[in-house]
């Protein structure tokens, strides 16, 4: 069960999928609509379990009356370094699911430590391209724009006609290269592999996909105070990446040409 986007459609081609309407962060009315849709599915068909890694869709699914007899497992996002998200707190308070954390620091009798997905990766030196190309990806979260990172990339002087921009809701008409709102998984992978430098917001799904592909990304976290996200959890995932040395992390104000060129000379591999 997920939201219908070009990426989810391509990733789940050939699989059984139940698409629900998009639920923005903390959008109670949309979460209720998703809840009704999921409850209808659970009434029609029996499942052996429900597993989720977060966001409002987890609460929508696990709170359904039709799910009460189904085992439910909630694995909190790796980005939550100092405690559970709002969804995690709701599920913990209502005891609707077994709970797992990826951080020992806040594991407890209620939240069992399950390992950390970022521990799978390390880096190595790679050959940098003499004429680097760029792929900039900002995910699909709505309705939050992220103009600061685009302005910082433009100021570096590196973008050109080869640059691919996947901007979600941050529509711009002043950019060189190819500009897209969303991309299929195939197109995303092709753009990431063809680029010498990948600049991304600190979205967990995007980052894990890039690391799996061997890409050493330049990660720029969104900030709540600039209206770029609902909270500052992207700062937490960015800090984790920096501590492990598996990405280059910078705020837009600190993003320099030299930072991006240095990332082009690094690669990532599984341990």
PDB file of C-alpha atoms in Angstrom:
ATOM      1  CA  UNK A   1       0.000   0.000   0.000  1.00  0.00           C
ATOM      2  CA  UNK A   2       1.494   3.283  -1.048  1.00  0.00           C
ATOM      3  CA  UNK A   3       0.937   6.505  -2.974  1.00  0.00           C
ATOM      4  CA  UNK A   4       0.732   6.480  -6.764  1.00  0.00           C
ATOM      5  CA  UNK A   5       3.736   8.220  -8.328  1.00  0.00           C
ATOM      6  CA  UNK A   6       5.798   7.463 -11.443  1.00  0.00           C
ATOM      7  CA  UNK A   7       8.468   6.004  -9.151  1.00  0.00           C
ATOM      8  CA  UNK A   8       6.157   3.723  -7.154  1.00  0.00           C
ATOM      9  CA  UNK A   9       4.375   2.527 -10.313  1.00  0.00           C
ATOM     10  CA  UNK A  10       7.668   1.562 -11.965  1.00  0.00           C
ATOM     11  CA  UNK A  11       9.195   0.004  -8.837  1.00  0.00           C
ATOM     12  CA  UNK A  12       6.099  -2.104  -8.187  1.00  0.00           C
ATOM     13  CA  UNK A  13       5.394  -3.143 -11.780  1.00  0.00           C
ATOM     14  CA  UNK A  14       3.995  -6.669 -11.760  1.00  0.00           C
ATOM     15  CA  UNK A  15       3.246  -6.590  -8.022  1.00  0.00           C
ATOM     16  CA  UNK A  16      -0.100  -6.440  -6.257  1.00  0.00           C
ATOM     17  CA  UNK A  17      -0.523  -2.835  -5.157  1.00  0.00           C
ATOM     18  CA  UNK A  18      -3.255  -0.919  -3.348  1.00  0.00           C
ATOM     19  CA  UNK A  19      -2.800   2.797  -3.998  1.00  0.00           C
ATOM     20  CA  UNK A  20      -4.178   5.282  -1.485  1.00  0.00           C
ATOM     21  CA  UNK A  21      -4.619   9.055  -1.863  1.00  0.00           C
ATOM     22  CA  UNK A  22      -1.511  11.057  -0.982  1.00  0.00           C
ATOM     23  CA  UNK A  23      -1.215  11.950   2.706  1.00  0.00           C
ATOM     24  CA  UNK A  24       0.881  15.050   3.378  1.00  0.00           C
ATOM     25  CA  UNK A  25       2.698  15.224   6.733  1.00  0.00           C
ATOM     26  CA  UNK A  26       0.177  15.630   9.567  1.00  0.00           C
ATOM     27  CA  UNK A  27      -2.755  15.974   7.159  1.00  0.00           C
ATOM     28  CA  UNK A  28      -5.501  14.461   9.317  1.00  0.00           C
ATOM     29  CA  UNK A  29      -8.269  14.605   6.724  1.00  0.00           C
ATOM     30  CA  UNK A  30      -6.136  12.848   4.079  1.00  0.00           C
ATOM     31  CA  UNK A  31      -5.032  10.261   6.639  1.00  0.00           C
ATOM     32  CA  UNK A  32      -8.685   9.500   7.376  1.00  0.00           C
ATOM     33  CA  UNK A  33      -9.404   9.047   3.651  1.00  0.00           C
ATOM     34  CA  UNK A  34      -6.482   6.611   3.401  1.00  0.00           C
ATOM     35  CA  UNK A  35      -7.714   4.834   6.549  1.00  0.00           C
ATOM     36  CA  UNK A  36     -11.121   4.191   4.973  1.00  0.00           C
ATOM     37  CA  UNK A  37      -9.564   2.929   1.745  1.00  0.00           C
ATOM     38  CA  UNK A  38      -7.202   0.545   3.565  1.00  0.00           C
ATOM     39  CA  UNK A  39      -9.938  -0.693   5.898  1.00  0.00           C
ATOM     40  CA  UNK A  40     -12.028  -1.599   2.872  1.00  0.00           C
ATOM     41  CA  UNK A  41      -9.175  -3.675   1.475  1.00  0.00           C
ATOM     42  CA  UNK A  42      -8.636  -5.462   4.795  1.00  0.00           C
ATOM     43  CA  UNK A  43     -12.327  -6.305   4.945  1.00  0.00           C
ATOM     44  CA  UNK A  44     -12.209  -7.884   1.492  1.00  0.00           C
ATOM     45  CA  UNK A  45      -9.052  -9.905   1.945  1.00  0.00           C
ATOM     46  CA  UNK A  46      -7.108 -11.641   4.699  1.00  0.00           C
ATOM     47  CA  UNK A  47      -3.403 -10.822   5.151  1.00  0.00           C
ATOM     48  CA  UNK A  48      -0.766 -12.486   7.320  1.00  0.00           C
ATOM     49  CA  UNK A  49       0.725  -9.241   8.595  1.00  0.00           C
ATOM     50  CA  UNK A  50       1.163  -5.487   8.201  1.00  0.00           C
ATOM     51  CA  UNK A  51       4.630  -3.894   8.107  1.00  0.00           C
ATOM     52  CA  UNK A  52       5.436  -0.190   7.791  1.00  0.00           C
ATOM     53  CA  UNK A  53       8.411   2.123   8.195  1.00  0.00           C
ATOM     54  CA  UNK A  54       6.572   5.276   9.077  1.00  0.00           C
ATOM     55  CA  UNK A  55       4.542   8.299   8.024  1.00  0.00           C
ATOM     56  CA  UNK A  56       0.802   8.748   8.389  1.00  0.00           C
ATOM     57  CA  UNK A  57       0.005   5.759   6.184  1.00  0.00           C
ATOM     58  CA  UNK A  58       1.300   3.502   8.992  1.00  0.00           C
ATOM     59  CA  UNK A  59      -1.259   4.860  11.446  1.00  0.00           C
ATOM     60  CA  UNK A  60      -3.969   4.741   8.788  1.00  0.00           C
ATOM     61  CA  UNK A  61      -3.353   1.035   8.187  1.00  0.00           C
ATOM     62  CA  UNK A  62      -2.648  -0.194  11.698  1.00  0.00           C
ATOM     63  CA  UNK A  63      -5.606   1.590  13.288  1.00  0.00           C
ATOM     64  CA  UNK A  64      -8.141  -0.027  10.929  1.00  0.00           C
ATOM     65  CA  UNK A  65     -10.788  -2.122  12.757  1.00  0.00           C
ATOM     66  CA  UNK A  66     -10.288  -4.808  10.113  1.00  0.00           C
ATOM     67  CA  UNK A  67      -6.592  -5.086  11.039  1.00  0.00           C
ATOM     68  CA  UNK A  68      -7.115  -5.919  14.704  1.00  0.00           C
ATOM     69  CA  UNK A  69      -6.511  -9.672  14.251  1.00  0.00           C
ATOM     70  CA  UNK A  70      -3.451  -9.192  12.004  1.00  0.00           C
ATOM     71  CA  UNK A  71       0.121  -9.015  13.415  1.00  0.00           C
ATOM     72  CA  UNK A  72       1.483  -5.497  12.914  1.00  0.00           C
ATOM     73  CA  UNK A  73       5.143  -4.434  12.875  1.00  0.00           C
ATOM     74  CA  UNK A  74       6.302  -0.804  12.807  1.00  0.00           C
ATOM     75  CA  UNK A  75       9.986  -0.078  12.103  1.00  0.00           C
ATOM     76  CA  UNK A  76      10.783   3.570  12.823  1.00  0.00           C
ATOM     77  CA  UNK A  77      12.697   5.461  10.138  1.00  0.00           C
ATOM     78  CA  UNK A  78      16.477   5.562  10.478  1.00  0.00           C
ATOM     79  CA  UNK A  79      16.183   9.369  10.353  1.00  0.00           C
ATOM     80  CA  UNK A  80      14.649   9.444  13.842  1.00  0.00           C
ATOM     81  CA  UNK A  81      17.810   9.506  15.935  1.00  0.00           C
ATOM     82  CA  UNK A  82      16.465  10.918  19.204  1.00  0.00           C
ATOM     83  CA  UNK A  83      13.039   9.320  19.473  1.00  0.00           C
ATOM     84  CA  UNK A  84      10.023   8.205  17.466  1.00  0.00           C
ATOM     85  CA  UNK A  85       8.104  10.285  14.955  1.00  0.00           C
ATOM     86  CA  UNK A  86       4.532  11.425  15.572  1.00  0.00           C
ATOM     87  CA  UNK A  87       3.302   8.247  13.869  1.00  0.00           C
ATOM     88  CA  UNK A  88       5.572   6.166  16.100  1.00  0.00           C
ATOM     89  CA  UNK A  89       4.351   7.940  19.240  1.00  0.00           C
ATOM     90  CA  UNK A  90       0.728   7.381  18.256  1.00  0.00           C
ATOM     91  CA  UNK A  91       1.302   3.675  17.642  1.00  0.00           C
ATOM     92  CA  UNK A  92       3.249   3.338  20.899  1.00  0.00           C
ATOM     93  CA  UNK A  93       0.508   5.045  22.900  1.00  0.00           C
ATOM     94  CA  UNK A  94      -2.258   2.955  21.356  1.00  0.00           C
ATOM     95  CA  UNK A  95      -0.288  -0.333  21.397  1.00  0.00           C
ATOM     96  CA  UNK A  96      -1.382  -1.107  17.858  1.00  0.00           C
ATOM     97  CA  UNK A  97       1.879  -2.705  16.711  1.00  0.00           C
ATOM     98  CA  UNK A  98       5.194  -4.232  17.692  1.00  0.00           C
ATOM     99  CA  UNK A  99       7.793  -1.465  17.630  1.00  0.00           C
ATOM    100  CA  UNK A 100      11.389  -1.411  16.366  1.00  0.00           C
ATOM    101  CA  UNK A 101      14.022   1.333  16.444  1.00  0.00           C
ATOM    102  CA  UNK A 102      17.236   1.630  14.441  1.00  0.00           C
ATOM    103  CA  UNK A 103      19.027   3.510  17.246  1.00  0.00           C
ATOM    104  CA  UNK A 104      20.295   1.937  20.453  1.00  0.00           C
ATOM    105  CA  UNK A 105      20.277   5.307  22.230  1.00  0.00           C
ATOM    106  CA  UNK A 106      16.503   5.317  22.623  1.00  0.00           C
ATOM    107  CA  UNK A 107      15.733   1.599  22.573  1.00  0.00           C
ATOM    108  CA  UNK A 108      13.534   0.446  25.453  1.00  0.00           C
ATOM    109  CA  UNK A 109      11.266  -2.387  26.521  1.00  0.00           C
ATOM    110  CA  UNK A 110       8.655  -0.918  24.194  1.00  0.00           C
ATOM    111  CA  UNK A 111      11.050  -0.097  21.318  1.00  0.00           C
ATOM    112  CA  UNK A 112      13.334  -3.017  20.393  1.00  0.00           C
ATOM    113  CA  UNK A 113      16.632  -2.243  18.651  1.00  0.00           C
ATOM    114  CA  UNK A 114      16.655  -3.832  15.181  1.00  0.00           C
ATOM    115  CA  UNK A 115      19.984  -2.687  13.717  1.00  0.00           C
ATOM    116  CA  UNK A 116      20.723   0.331  11.534  1.00  0.00           C
ATOM    117  CA  UNK A 117      20.408   0.139   7.748  1.00  0.00           C
ATOM    118  CA  UNK A 118      23.208   2.690   7.226  1.00  0.00           C
ATOM    119  CA  UNK A 119      25.746   0.350   8.828  1.00  0.00           C
ATOM    120  CA  UNK A 120      25.697  -1.650   5.587  1.00  0.00           C
ATOM    121  CA  UNK A 121      27.789   0.898   3.668  1.00  0.00           C
ATOM    122  CA  UNK A 122      31.288   2.338   3.469  1.00  0.00           C
ATOM    123  CA  UNK A 123      33.149   4.457   0.883  1.00  0.00           C
ATOM    124  CA  UNK A 124      36.172   4.322  -1.391  1.00  0.00           C
ATOM    125  CA  UNK A 125      38.114   6.684  -3.621  1.00  0.00           C
ATOM    126  CA  UNK A 126      36.965   6.840  -7.245  1.00  0.00           C
ATOM    127  CA  UNK A 127      38.128   8.487 -10.452  1.00  0.00           C
ATOM    128  CA  UNK A 128      36.596  11.919 -10.820  1.00  0.00           C
ATOM    129  CA  UNK A 129      35.282  13.001 -14.220  1.00  0.00           C
ATOM    130  CA  UNK A 130      37.224  15.759 -15.939  1.00  0.00           C
ATOM    131  CA  UNK A 131      33.958  17.447 -16.942  1.00  0.00           C
ATOM    132  CA  UNK A 132      31.419  16.582 -14.209  1.00  0.00           C
ATOM    133  CA  UNK A 133      27.678  16.395 -14.864  1.00  0.00           C
ATOM    134  CA  UNK A 134      24.918  16.932 -12.291  1.00  0.00           C
ATOM    135  CA  UNK A 135      21.723  15.231 -11.139  1.00  0.00           C
ATOM    136  CA  UNK A 136      19.688  17.205  -8.574  1.00  0.00           C
ATOM    137  CA  UNK A 137      16.773  15.396  -6.890  1.00  0.00           C
ATOM    138  CA  UNK A 138      14.382  16.886  -4.321  1.00  0.00           C
ATOM    139  CA  UNK A 139      11.916  14.031  -3.911  1.00  0.00           C
ATOM    140  CA  UNK A 140       8.138  14.199  -4.196  1.00  0.00           C
ATOM    141  CA  UNK A 141       6.979  15.509  -0.812  1.00  0.00           C
ATOM    142  CA  UNK A 142       4.194  18.074  -1.051  1.00  0.00           C
ATOM    143  CA  UNK A 143       3.648  20.978  -0.603  1.00  0.00           C
ATOM    144  CA  UNK A 144       7.178  21.919   0.479  1.00  0.00           C
ATOM    145  CA  UNK A 145       9.518  23.799  -1.871  1.00  0.00           C
ATOM    146  CA  UNK A 146      13.310  23.775  -1.582  1.00  0.00           C
ATOM    147  CA  UNK A 147      14.570  26.743  -3.583  1.00  0.00           C
ATOM    148  CA  UNK A 148      17.626  27.331  -1.393  1.00  0.00           C
ATOM    149  CA  UNK A 149      19.427  24.232  -2.635  1.00  0.00           C
ATOM    150  CA  UNK A 150      18.655  25.042  -6.279  1.00  0.00           C
ATOM    151  CA  UNK A 151      20.037  28.550  -5.865  1.00  0.00           C
ATOM    152  CA  UNK A 152      23.174  27.153  -4.206  1.00  0.00           C
ATOM    153  CA  UNK A 153      23.757  24.654  -7.022  1.00  0.00           C
ATOM    154  CA  UNK A 154      23.308  27.396  -9.624  1.00  0.00           C
ATOM    155  CA  UNK A 155      25.794  29.612  -7.772  1.00  0.00           C
ATOM    156  CA  UNK A 156      28.429  26.869  -8.047  1.00  0.00           C
ATOM    157  CA  UNK A 157      28.558  27.342 -11.828  1.00  0.00           C
ATOM    158  CA  UNK A 158      28.447  23.563 -12.392  1.00  0.00           C
ATOM    159  CA  UNK A 159      24.975  23.127 -13.964  1.00  0.00           C
ATOM    160  CA  UNK A 160      24.850  23.013 -17.771  1.00  0.00           C
ATOM    161  CA  UNK A 161      22.730  21.541 -20.550  1.00  0.00           C
ATOM    162  CA  UNK A 162      23.508  18.000 -19.294  1.00  0.00           C
ATOM    163  CA  UNK A 163      22.055  18.636 -15.830  1.00  0.00           C
ATOM    164  CA  UNK A 164      18.913  16.718 -14.795  1.00  0.00           C
ATOM    165  CA  UNK A 165      16.653  18.320 -12.172  1.00  0.00           C
ATOM    166  CA  UNK A 166      13.904  16.327 -10.387  1.00  0.00           C
ATOM    167  CA  UNK A 167      12.192  19.024  -8.352  1.00  0.00           C
ATOM    168  CA  UNK A 168       8.844  17.755  -7.060  1.00  0.00           C
ATOM    169  CA  UNK A 169       6.777  20.823  -6.160  1.00  0.00           C
ATOM    170  CA  UNK A 170       9.720  23.253  -6.501  1.00  0.00           C
ATOM    171  CA  UNK A 171       8.853  24.349 -10.014  1.00  0.00           C
ATOM    172  CA  UNK A 172      11.456  26.570 -11.707  1.00  0.00           C
ATOM    173  CA  UNK A 173      11.825  28.019 -15.215  1.00  0.00           C
ATOM    174  CA  UNK A 174      15.359  29.412 -14.894  1.00  0.00           C
ATOM    175  CA  UNK A 175      17.364  26.179 -15.015  1.00  0.00           C
ATOM    176  CA  UNK A 176      19.687  24.758 -17.677  1.00  0.00           C
ATOM    177  CA  UNK A 177      19.268  21.141 -18.704  1.00  0.00           C
ATOM    178  CA  UNK A 178      16.260  18.851 -18.216  1.00  0.00           C
ATOM    179  CA  UNK A 179      13.675  19.744 -15.549  1.00  0.00           C
ATOM    180  CA  UNK A 180      11.141  17.177 -14.259  1.00  0.00           C
ATOM    181  CA  UNK A 181       8.606  17.113 -11.451  1.00  0.00           C
ATOM    182  CA  UNK A 182       8.742  13.343 -10.914  1.00  0.00           C
ATOM    183  CA  UNK A 183      10.595  10.396 -12.450  1.00  0.00           C
ATOM    184  CA  UNK A 184      10.119   6.661 -12.824  1.00  0.00           C
ATOM    185  CA  UNK A 185      12.531   4.437 -10.920  1.00  0.00           C
ATOM    186  CA  UNK A 186      14.240   3.510 -14.181  1.00  0.00           C
ATOM    187  CA  UNK A 187      14.749   7.129 -15.209  1.00  0.00           C
ATOM    188  CA  UNK A 188      15.930   8.029 -11.709  1.00  0.00           C
ATOM    189  CA  UNK A 189      18.525   5.243 -11.713  1.00  0.00           C
ATOM    190  CA  UNK A 190      19.701   6.203 -15.200  1.00  0.00           C
ATOM    191  CA  UNK A 191      20.101   9.868 -14.225  1.00  0.00           C
ATOM    192  CA  UNK A 192      21.984   8.971 -11.032  1.00  0.00           C
ATOM    193  CA  UNK A 193      24.356   6.576 -12.807  1.00  0.00           C
ATOM    194  CA  UNK A 194      25.042   8.975 -15.673  1.00  0.00           C
ATOM    195  CA  UNK A 195      25.834  11.907 -13.379  1.00  0.00           C
ATOM    196  CA  UNK A 196      29.254  12.570 -11.886  1.00  0.00           C
ATOM    197  CA  UNK A 197      27.652  14.404  -8.944  1.00  0.00           C
ATOM    198  CA  UNK A 198      24.251  13.745  -7.316  1.00  0.00           C
ATOM    199  CA  UNK A 199      22.781  16.450  -5.076  1.00  0.00           C
ATOM    200  CA  UNK A 200      19.762  15.378  -3.016  1.00  0.00           C
ATOM    201  CA  UNK A 201      17.571  16.521  -0.173  1.00  0.00           C
ATOM    202  CA  UNK A 202      17.877  14.340   2.945  1.00  0.00           C
ATOM    203  CA  UNK A 203      14.973  12.038   2.114  1.00  0.00           C
ATOM    204  CA  UNK A 204      15.641   8.559   3.511  1.00  0.00           C
ATOM    205  CA  UNK A 205      14.208   6.651   0.556  1.00  0.00           C
ATOM    206  CA  UNK A 206      16.198   8.643  -1.979  1.00  0.00           C
ATOM    207  CA  UNK A 207      19.423   8.373   0.010  1.00  0.00           C
ATOM    208  CA  UNK A 208      19.141   4.604   0.482  1.00  0.00           C
ATOM    209  CA  UNK A 209      18.458   4.127  -3.212  1.00  0.00           C
ATOM    210  CA  UNK A 210      21.539   6.156  -4.117  1.00  0.00           C
ATOM    211  CA  UNK A 211      23.753   4.306  -1.624  1.00  0.00           C
ATOM    212  CA  UNK A 212      22.518   0.963  -2.971  1.00  0.00           C
ATOM    213  CA  UNK A 213      23.565   2.141  -6.443  1.00  0.00           C
ATOM    214  CA  UNK A 214      27.078   2.989  -5.218  1.00  0.00           C
ATOM    215  CA  UNK A 215      26.541   6.752  -5.401  1.00  0.00           C
ATOM    216  CA  UNK A 216      28.298   9.011  -2.877  1.00  0.00           C
ATOM    217  CA  UNK A 217      25.696  11.802  -2.696  1.00  0.00           C
ATOM    218  CA  UNK A 218      25.841  15.444  -1.721  1.00  0.00           C
ATOM    219  CA  UNK A 219      23.046  15.689   0.868  1.00  0.00           C
ATOM    220  CA  UNK A 220      21.355  18.987   1.724  1.00  0.00           C
ATOM    221  CA  UNK A 221      18.764  18.772   4.542  1.00  0.00           C
ATOM    222  CA  UNK A 222      15.491  20.665   4.442  1.00  0.00           C
ATOM    223  CA  UNK A 223      14.760  23.003   7.373  1.00  0.00           C
ATOM    224  CA  UNK A 224      11.459  23.633   9.120  1.00  0.00           C
ATOM    225  CA  UNK A 225      12.221  27.306   9.803  1.00  0.00           C
ATOM    226  CA  UNK A 226      12.398  27.985   6.055  1.00  0.00           C
ATOM    227  CA  UNK A 227       9.101  26.179   5.391  1.00  0.00           C
ATOM    228  CA  UNK A 228      10.890  23.287   3.646  1.00  0.00           C
ATOM    229  CA  UNK A 229       9.449  20.475   5.779  1.00  0.00           C
ATOM    230  CA  UNK A 230       7.121  19.774   8.671  1.00  0.00           C
ATOM    231  CA  UNK A 231      10.028  19.308  11.129  1.00  0.00           C
ATOM    232  CA  UNK A 232      13.822  19.005  11.192  1.00  0.00           C
ATOM    233  CA  UNK A 233      14.215  15.229  10.972  1.00  0.00           C
ATOM    234  CA  UNK A 234      16.265  15.649   7.771  1.00  0.00           C
ATOM    235  CA  UNK A 235      18.980  17.215   9.927  1.00  0.00           C
ATOM    236  CA  UNK A 236      19.091  13.962  11.878  1.00  0.00           C
ATOM    237  CA  UNK A 237      19.601  11.711   8.856  1.00  0.00           C
ATOM    238  CA  UNK A 238      22.171  14.163   7.488  1.00  0.00           C
ATOM    239  CA  UNK A 239      24.116  13.972  10.764  1.00  0.00           C
ATOM    240  CA  UNK A 240      24.092  10.164  10.607  1.00  0.00           C
ATOM    241  CA  UNK A 241      25.478  10.193   7.081  1.00  0.00           C
ATOM    242  CA  UNK A 242      28.201  12.666   8.010  1.00  0.00           C
ATOM    243  CA  UNK A 243      29.213  10.648  11.088  1.00  0.00           C
ATOM    244  CA  UNK A 244      29.590   7.514   8.944  1.00  0.00           C
ATOM    245  CA  UNK A 245      31.349   9.379   6.142  1.00  0.00           C
ATOM    246  CA  UNK A 246      29.071   7.871   3.483  1.00  0.00           C
ATOM    247  CA  UNK A 247      27.866  11.184   2.030  1.00  0.00           C
ATOM    248  CA  UNK A 248      28.905  14.816   1.781  1.00  0.00           C
ATOM    249  CA  UNK A 249      26.548  16.910   3.892  1.00  0.00           C
ATOM    250  CA  UNK A 250      26.070  20.673   3.658  1.00  0.00           C
ATOM    251  CA  UNK A 251      23.471  23.348   4.286  1.00  0.00           C
ATOM    252  CA  UNK A 252      22.631  25.383   1.162  1.00  0.00           C
ATOM    253  CA  UNK A 253      24.651  28.329   2.493  1.00  0.00           C
ATOM    254  CA  UNK A 254      27.714  26.069   2.778  1.00  0.00           C
ATOM    255  CA  UNK A 255      27.291  24.220  -0.501  1.00  0.00           C
ATOM    256  CA  UNK A 256      30.310  25.086  -2.631  1.00  0.00           C
ATOM    257  CA  UNK A 257      31.681  24.040  -5.989  1.00  0.00           C
ATOM    258  CA  UNK A 258      34.613  22.376  -4.202  1.00  0.00           C
ATOM    259  CA  UNK A 259      32.255  20.310  -2.037  1.00  0.00           C
ATOM    260  CA  UNK A 260      30.467  18.899  -5.056  1.00  0.00           C
ATOM    261  CA  UNK A 261      33.664  18.226  -7.006  1.00  0.00           C
ATOM    262  CA  UNK A 262      35.106  16.342  -4.024  1.00  0.00           C
ATOM    263  CA  UNK A 263      32.009  14.109  -3.925  1.00  0.00           C
ATOM    264  CA  UNK A 264      32.632  13.138  -7.541  1.00  0.00           C
ATOM    265  CA  UNK A 265      35.834  11.429  -6.386  1.00  0.00           C
ATOM    266  CA  UNK A 266      34.095   9.104  -3.924  1.00  0.00           C
ATOM    267  CA  UNK A 267      32.001   5.946  -4.281  1.00  0.00           C
ATOM    268  CA  UNK A 268      29.920   3.759  -1.938  1.00  0.00           C
ATOM    269  CA  UNK A 269      29.879  -0.037  -1.520  1.00  0.00           C
ATOM    270  CA  UNK A 270      28.121  -2.544   0.692  1.00  0.00           C
ATOM    271  CA  UNK A 271      30.170  -3.968   3.556  1.00  0.00           C
TER     272      UNK A 271
END
